[in-house]
Amino acid sequence: MMTAREIIRYMESLRDEEQRRVLMGFFKTAAGQYGYGDEFLGIKVPQTREVVKMAAKDMPLSEIPGLLTCQWHEVRLCGLLILVWHFERMATKRLINDTQATKQRDEMLSLYLQHAEQANNWDLVDLSAPKILGHWLMLPTMLPEGKAGQNKDYKLKVLDELAASTCLWKQRMSMVCTWKTSQMGDASWCLRYAEIHLQHPHDLMHKAVGWMLREMGKRVSMDLLRDFLRQHVHEMPRTALRYAIEKMDDDERQYWMSVTTDTTQQKPQRRATECE
């Protein structure tokens, strides 16, 4: 069994200064940028995935917080991917309704939410939220009272709290996790949180909203996407709209982009801050 401390030491041995500089620029870590203060070792994602392969099978959940609270971005990613690996093992078709597996999934979901602010850049959110949070939304849960079922009111409460946070990364979790729910044929989560975040002030959320709407249209129903656009196109940020219509044919894309934004319909924008 590899401990969190051993994984951190091993990943520190892979440090690459040239790649580190590239990643710190790519993930906007300069003062005033959304990734300010994040620290990198300079390890590429395929290398991190190799560490996950090497360590995940024998690593208990109790070691994962040691990775998620590490200063290094790539180590936190490693911890999140190990958590994804464990969650997916407990979410196979055979185990969907298994009581013990349900308890373990709930434990992992709680661990993920407890350390949500450690997923403090878009890649950490995007590689974990759909496969943990989004998948959990579609599975039986014993939260909050220990009785197995869909417990949708509680699931809505979990996502609503993330969406209402002033932390950009928690807000992005509430939106990007709907990639999985749309993949599994349920458009309701995407439509609800796309509407909630429609007037978000940050470009990263404009992209997330449009991306998830596009995936919902592709996976569930283009007609539902068109219905959403007819209702909201006048108030949508242009970036969100461009992402949402990306898979439509040229004529339809041109039609939607020709619709003029009506600023009188725009709602007050909520404050968002990057988590520290």
JSON list of N, CA and C in Angstrom, two decimals, residues 17 86 179 243 248:
[
{"chain": "A", "resi": 17, "resn": "GLU", "atom": "N", "xyz": [10.84, 21.59, -14.38]},
{"chain": "A", "resi": 17, "resn": "GLU", "atom": "CA", "xyz": [10.76, 23.05, -14.26]},
{"chain": "A", "resi": 17, "resn": "GLU", "atom": "C", "xyz": [10.22, 23.70, -15.53]},
{"chain": "A", "resi": 86, "resn": "HIS", "atom": "N", "xyz": [-12.23, 4.76, -7.10]},
{"chain": "A", "resi": 86, "resn": "HIS", "atom": "CA", "xyz": [-12.95, 4.04, -6.04]},
{"chain": "A", "resi": 86, "resn": "HIS", "atom": "C", "xyz": [-14.46, 4.16, -6.24]},
{"chain": "A", "resi": 179, "resn": "TRP", "atom": "N", "xyz": [-22.94, 16.89, -16.77]},
{"chain": "A", "resi": 179, "resn": "TRP", "atom": "CA", "xyz": [-22.47, 16.14, -17.94]},
{"chain": "A", "resi": 179, "resn": "TRP", "atom": "C", "xyz": [-22.89, 14.67, -17.79]},
{"chain": "A", "resi": 243, "resn": "TYR", "atom": "N", "xyz": [-21.01, 28.18, -27.25]},
{"chain": "A", "resi": 243, "resn": "TYR", "atom": "CA", "xyz": [-20.74, 26.80, -26.83]},
{"chain": "A", "resi": 243, "resn": "TYR", "atom": "C", "xyz": [-21.99, 25.93, -26.98]},
{"chain": "A", "resi": 248, "resn": "MET", "atom": "N", "xyz": [-24.79, 22.45, -33.86]},
{"chain": "A", "resi": 248, "resn": "MET", "atom": "CA", "xyz": [-25.86, 22.70, -34.82]},
{"chain": "A", "resi": 248, "resn": "MET", "atom": "C", "xyz": [-25.28, 23.00, -36.20]}
]
